[in-house]
């Protein structure tokens, strides 16, 4: 039996994961994964950091990234895969998002300070090697003793719709897909079960996505079916991954969800078709 498994959704210390790109490669090899895509929020730095280690250990590595987008006022996360490494269209969008995040983080810190929870920008920024987000703010809140856990920080203060939540500026879903395509990448709807409006899924199926994340974290087969049906109806690639964040979200281990060799090969072939350009 073919034991090829590839986890296509995980985060490193370049965004809100707790393992470095090198550690992620070692971790993947240790648990028997044969393929990996590191999908940090708003930056692609992990790819070049992980690549030499992946080559050395025979792990297949795809380029990956995750963007938060806005479709008609709703938050939709998009995964980009197999794009040209370092392509200016992706790098430009990453940069725009990191500026957007800086402003948004400042606003969140201002709102927390109004509630008596003072944090400095520096202490939050020091928790990430590149992209800083709410999980880092939550960690700083735990360290200062304002809350007892990261979950409490989200549930009580900074989660969507909570008193110190700030949406910040966004980029539309359609523009994000276009930018990924410009870099010759594939655009995939991430964790569709988190999209907060069922009719929105219907609208998203009209956009030019290439895939949908059907296998996610610890989903059961029942939970996967709805998304597999959409993938098959649209002719989209059914992707999957754990959304591993390490100690930031300890309930989901690396490799909790994965794709088989055929799916990985589809993405890899797409990526290698532009390597000679
Ligand atoms: P941001 O990108 O700054 O909007 O933060 C969103 C990130 O926070 C996502 O990667 C989520 O995985 C993470 N997140 C959301 N809710 C929680 C939670 N309750 N505990 C830990 N991480 C969370
Ligand atoms: Zn994350
Ligand atoms: Fe996400
Ligand atoms: Fe993610």
Coordinates of C-alpha atoms and ligand atoms in Angstrom, one line a residue:
X1 CA 0.0 0.0 0.0
X2 CA 1.2 3.5 -0.8
X3 CA 2.0 5.3 2.5
X4 CA 2.5 8.7 0.9
X5 CA 1.0 11.5 3.1
X6 CA 1.5 15.2 2.6
X7 CA 0.3 17.9 5.1
X8 CA -0.6 21.0 3.1
X9 CA -1.4 23.4 5.9
X10 CA 0.9 24.4 8.7
X11 CA 2.4 27.5 10.3
X12 CA 6.0 28.2 11.3
X13 CA 7.7 30.8 13.6
X14 CA 7.6 33.1 10.5
X15 CA 3.9 33.6 11.4
X16 CA 2.0 32.2 14.4
X17 CA 3.4 28.7 14.6
X18 CA 5.8 27.6 17.4
X19 CA 8.3 25.5 15.3
X20 CA 10.9 27.0 13.0
X21 CA 10.8 26.0 9.3
X22 CA 13.7 23.6 9.9
X23 CA 12.0 22.1 12.9
X24 CA 8.8 21.6 10.9
X25 CA 10.7 19.6 8.2
X26 CA 12.3 17.4 10.9
X27 CA 8.9 16.9 12.6
X28 CA 7.3 16.0 9.3
X29 CA 10.0 13.5 8.5
X30 CA 9.8 12.0 12.0
X31 CA 6.1 11.3 11.7
X32 CA 6.5 9.8 8.2
X33 CA 5.1 12.5 6.0
X34 CA 6.5 12.5 2.5
X35 CA 5.3 16.0 1.5
X36 CA 4.7 19.3 3.1
X37 CA 3.6 22.9 2.3
X38 CA 4.3 25.6 5.0
X39 CA 1.5 28.1 4.7
X40 CA 2.4 31.0 6.9
X41 CA 0.2 34.1 7.1
X42 CA 1.3 36.9 4.8
X43 CA 4.9 35.7 4.1
X44 CA 6.7 33.0 2.2
X45 CA 10.1 33.1 4.1
X46 CA 9.8 29.6 5.4
X47 CA 10.1 28.0 2.0
X48 CA 13.7 29.0 1.4
X49 CA 14.6 28.3 5.0
X50 CA 13.1 24.8 4.9
X51 CA 14.1 23.8 1.4
X52 CA 17.7 22.7 2.0
X53 CA 16.6 20.6 5.0
X54 CA 13.7 19.1 3.0
X55 CA 16.0 18.2 0.1
X56 CA 18.5 16.6 2.5
X57 CA 15.9 14.4 4.1
X58 CA 13.9 13.5 1.0
X59 CA 10.8 15.5 2.0
X60 CA 8.9 17.0 -0.9
X61 CA 8.2 20.7 -0.3
X62 CA 5.7 23.0 -2.1
X63 CA 5.6 26.8 -1.9
X64 CA 2.6 27.9 0.3
X65 CA 1.0 30.9 1.9
X66 CA -2.3 31.8 3.6
X67 CA -4.1 35.1 3.1
X68 CA -7.1 36.5 5.0
X69 CA -9.5 38.0 2.5
X70 CA -12.9 39.7 2.4
X71 CA -15.8 38.6 0.3
X72 CA -18.9 40.9 0.6
X73 CA -18.0 41.7 4.2
X74 CA -17.2 38.1 5.3
X75 CA -13.8 36.7 6.2
X76 CA -12.5 34.0 3.8
X77 CA -9.0 32.5 4.2
X78 CA -7.2 31.5 1.0
X79 CA -4.3 29.2 0.6
X80 CA -1.9 29.7 -2.3
X81 CA 0.2 26.8 -3.5
X82 CA 2.9 25.9 -6.1
X83 CA 3.5 29.6 -7.1
X84 CA 6.8 30.8 -8.4
X85 CA 9.0 31.3 -5.3
X86 CA 9.7 35.0 -4.7
X87 CA 7.2 36.2 -7.4
X88 CA 6.7 39.9 -7.1
X89 CA 2.9 39.7 -7.1
X90 CA 2.8 37.4 -4.1
X91 CA 5.6 39.2 -2.3
X92 CA 3.8 42.6 -2.9
X93 CA 0.5 41.3 -1.4
X94 CA 2.4 39.9 1.6
X95 CA 4.0 43.3 2.2
X96 CA 0.7 45.0 1.9
X97 CA -0.9 42.7 4.5
X98 CA 2.0 43.1 6.9
X99 CA 1.5 46.9 6.9
X100 CA -2.2 46.3 7.3
X101 CA -1.5 44.1 10.3
X102 CA 0.8 46.6 11.9
X103 CA -2.0 49.2 11.9
X104 CA -4.5 46.7 13.1
X105 CA -2.3 45.4 15.9
X106 CA -1.7 49.0 17.1
X107 CA -5.5 49.5 17.2
X108 CA -6.1 46.3 19.1
X109 CA -3.4 47.3 21.6
X110 CA -5.0 50.7 22.0
X111 CA -8.4 49.0 22.8
X112 CA -6.8 46.6 25.2
X113 CA -5.0 49.5 27.0
X114 CA -8.4 51.1 27.4
X115 CA -9.5 48.0 29.2
X116 CA -6.5 48.3 31.5
X117 CA -4.4 45.6 29.7
X118 CA -1.2 47.5 28.6
X119 CA 1.1 45.7 26.1
X120 CA 3.9 47.3 24.0
X121 CA 4.2 46.8 20.2
X122 CA 7.7 45.5 20.8
X123 CA 6.7 42.8 23.2
X124 CA 4.1 41.5 20.7
X125 CA 6.4 41.8 17.7
X126 CA 9.2 39.9 19.4
X127 CA 7.0 36.8 19.3
X128 CA 7.2 36.3 15.6
X129 CA 10.1 36.2 13.1
X130 CA 7.9 38.0 10.4
X131 CA 4.1 38.2 10.5
X132 CA 2.6 39.3 13.8
X133 CA -1.1 38.6 14.5
X134 CA -3.7 38.0 17.2
X135 CA -2.1 34.8 18.5
X136 CA 1.0 36.8 19.5
X137 CA -1.1 39.4 21.2
X138 CA -2.9 36.6 23.0
X139 CA 0.5 35.1 24.1
X140 CA 1.6 38.5 25.5
X141 CA -1.7 38.8 27.4
X142 CA -1.1 35.4 29.0
X143 CA 2.5 36.4 29.9
X144 CA 1.4 39.6 31.6
X145 CA -1.3 37.7 33.5
X146 CA -4.2 39.5 31.9
X147 CA -5.8 36.2 30.9
X148 CA -5.0 32.6 31.8
X149 CA -4.9 31.1 28.3
X150 CA -4.7 32.0 24.6
X151 CA -8.2 30.7 24.2
X152 CA -9.4 33.0 27.0
X153 CA -7.8 36.0 25.2
X154 CA -9.7 35.1 22.0
X155 CA -13.0 34.2 23.6
X156 CA -13.1 37.2 26.0
X157 CA -11.3 40.0 24.2
X158 CA -9.8 39.7 20.7
X159 CA -11.7 37.0 18.9
X160 CA -14.0 38.0 16.0
X161 CA -16.8 40.3 17.4
X162 CA -15.3 40.5 20.9
X163 CA -14.8 43.9 22.7
X164 CA -11.2 44.5 21.4
X165 CA -11.6 42.9 18.0
X166 CA -10.5 45.0 15.0
X167 CA -11.1 43.8 11.5
X168 CA -8.6 46.1 9.9
X169 CA -8.3 46.8 6.2
X170 CA -8.8 43.8 3.9
X171 CA -8.1 42.7 0.3
X172 CA -11.0 41.1 -1.6
X173 CA -11.2 37.4 -2.3
X174 CA -11.2 38.0 -6.1
X175 CA -8.1 40.2 -6.1
X176 CA -6.3 37.7 -3.9
X177 CA -7.1 34.8 -6.3
X178 CA -5.9 36.9 -9.3
X179 CA -2.6 37.7 -7.5
X180 CA -2.0 34.0 -6.7
X181 CA -2.7 33.2 -10.4
X182 CA -0.3 35.9 -11.6
X183 CA 2.4 34.1 -9.7
X184 CA 1.3 30.9 -11.5
X185 CA 0.0 29.5 -8.2
X186 CA -3.2 27.6 -7.3
X187 CA -5.8 29.3 -5.1
X188 CA -7.6 27.1 -2.6
X189 CA -10.5 27.9 -0.1
X190 CA -9.1 27.3 3.4
X191 CA -11.1 25.6 6.2
X192 CA -14.5 26.3 4.5
X193 CA -16.4 25.2 7.6
X194 CA -15.3 28.4 9.3
X195 CA -17.0 30.6 6.7
X196 CA -19.8 32.2 8.7
X197 CA -22.5 32.3 6.1
X198 CA -23.8 29.2 4.2
X199 CA -25.0 31.2 1.2
X200 CA -21.4 32.6 0.9
X201 CA -20.1 29.2 0.1
X202 CA -22.5 29.1 -2.9
X203 CA -21.1 32.5 -4.1
X204 CA -17.5 31.4 -3.6
X205 CA -18.1 28.4 -5.9
X206 CA -18.6 30.9 -8.7
X207 CA -15.1 32.3 -8.3
X208 CA -12.0 31.0 -10.1
X209 CA -10.6 28.9 -7.3
X210 CA -8.5 25.8 -8.1
X211 CA -9.3 23.8 -5.0
X212 CA -11.0 23.6 -1.6
X213 CA -9.6 22.3 1.7
X214 CA -11.7 19.2 2.3
X215 CA -9.5 17.4 4.8
X216 CA -8.9 19.6 7.8
X217 CA -7.4 19.1 11.3
X218 CA -9.3 16.3 13.0
X219 CA -12.4 16.3 10.7
X220 CA -14.5 13.1 10.4
X221 CA -15.4 11.6 7.0
X222 CA -18.9 13.0 7.6
X223 CA -17.5 16.5 7.9
X224 CA -15.3 16.1 4.8
X225 CA -18.1 14.9 2.5
X226 CA -19.8 18.2 2.0
X227 CA -16.6 19.8 0.8
X228 CA -15.6 16.7 -1.3
X229 CA -18.9 17.0 -3.1
X230 CA -18.2 20.7 -4.0
X231 CA -14.7 19.8 -5.2
X232 CA -16.1 17.1 -7.4
X233 CA -18.9 19.2 -8.7
X234 CA -16.5 22.1 -9.6
X235 CA -13.6 19.9 -10.8
X236 CA -11.5 21.5 -8.0
X237 CA -8.6 19.9 -6.3
X238 CA -9.5 18.5 -2.8
X239 CA -6.7 19.6 -0.6
X240 CA -6.0 19.0 3.1
X241 CA -3.8 19.7 6.0
X242 CA -3.7 20.0 9.8
X243 CA -3.4 23.8 10.2
X244 CA -0.7 22.9 12.7
X245 CA 0.4 25.8 14.9
X246 CA 2.5 23.8 17.5
X247 CA 2.1 24.9 21.1
X248 CA -0.2 27.8 20.0
X249 CA -2.9 25.3 19.2
X250 CA -1.8 22.1 20.8
X251 CA -5.0 20.2 20.1
X252 CA -4.1 19.7 16.4
X253 CA -1.0 17.7 15.6
X254 CA 1.0 17.9 12.4
X255 CA -0.3 15.3 9.9
X256 CA -3.8 15.3 11.5
X257 CA -5.1 15.7 7.9
X258 CA -3.2 15.1 4.7
X259 CA -3.5 14.4 1.0
X260 CA -2.3 11.4 -1.0
X261 CA 0.4 11.1 -3.6
X262 CA -1.9 11.7 -6.5
X263 CA -3.1 15.1 -5.2
X264 CA 0.3 16.2 -4.1
X265 CA 1.6 15.3 -7.5
X266 CA -1.1 17.4 -9.2
X267 CA 0.1 20.4 -7.2
X268 CA 3.8 19.6 -7.7
X269 CA 3.4 19.2 -11.4
X270 CA 1.6 22.5 -11.6
X271 CA 4.6 24.1 -9.7
X272 CA 7.2 22.4 -11.9
X273 CA 5.5 23.5 -15.1
X274 CA 6.8 27.0 -14.5
X275 CA 10.3 26.2 -13.0
X276 CA 11.9 26.5 -16.5
X277 CA 10.3 29.8 -17.3
Ligands
LIG1 P1 -5.1 37.0 12.8 O1 -4.4 36.4 11.6 O2 -4.3 38.0 13.4 O3 -6.5 37.5 12.4 O4 -5.3 35.8 13.8 C1 -6.0 34.7 13.4 C2 -5.2 33.5 13.8 O5 -5.6 33.3 15.2 C3 -5.5 32.2 13.0 O6 -4.4 31.6 12.6 C4 -6.2 31.3 14.0 O7 -5.6 30.0 13.9 C5 -5.8 31.9 15.4 N1 -6.8 31.7 16.3 C6 -8.1 32.0 16.2 N2 -8.8 31.7 17.4 C7 -7.9 31.1 18.2 C8 -7.9 30.6 19.5 N3 -9.1 30.5 20.2 N4 -6.8 30.1 20.0 C9 -5.7 30.1 19.3 N5 -5.5 30.6 18.1 C10 -6.6 31.1 17.5
LIG2 ZN1 -2.5 31.0 12.1
LIG3 FE1 -6.8 30.2 8.4
LIG4 FE1 -3.8 28.4 8.8

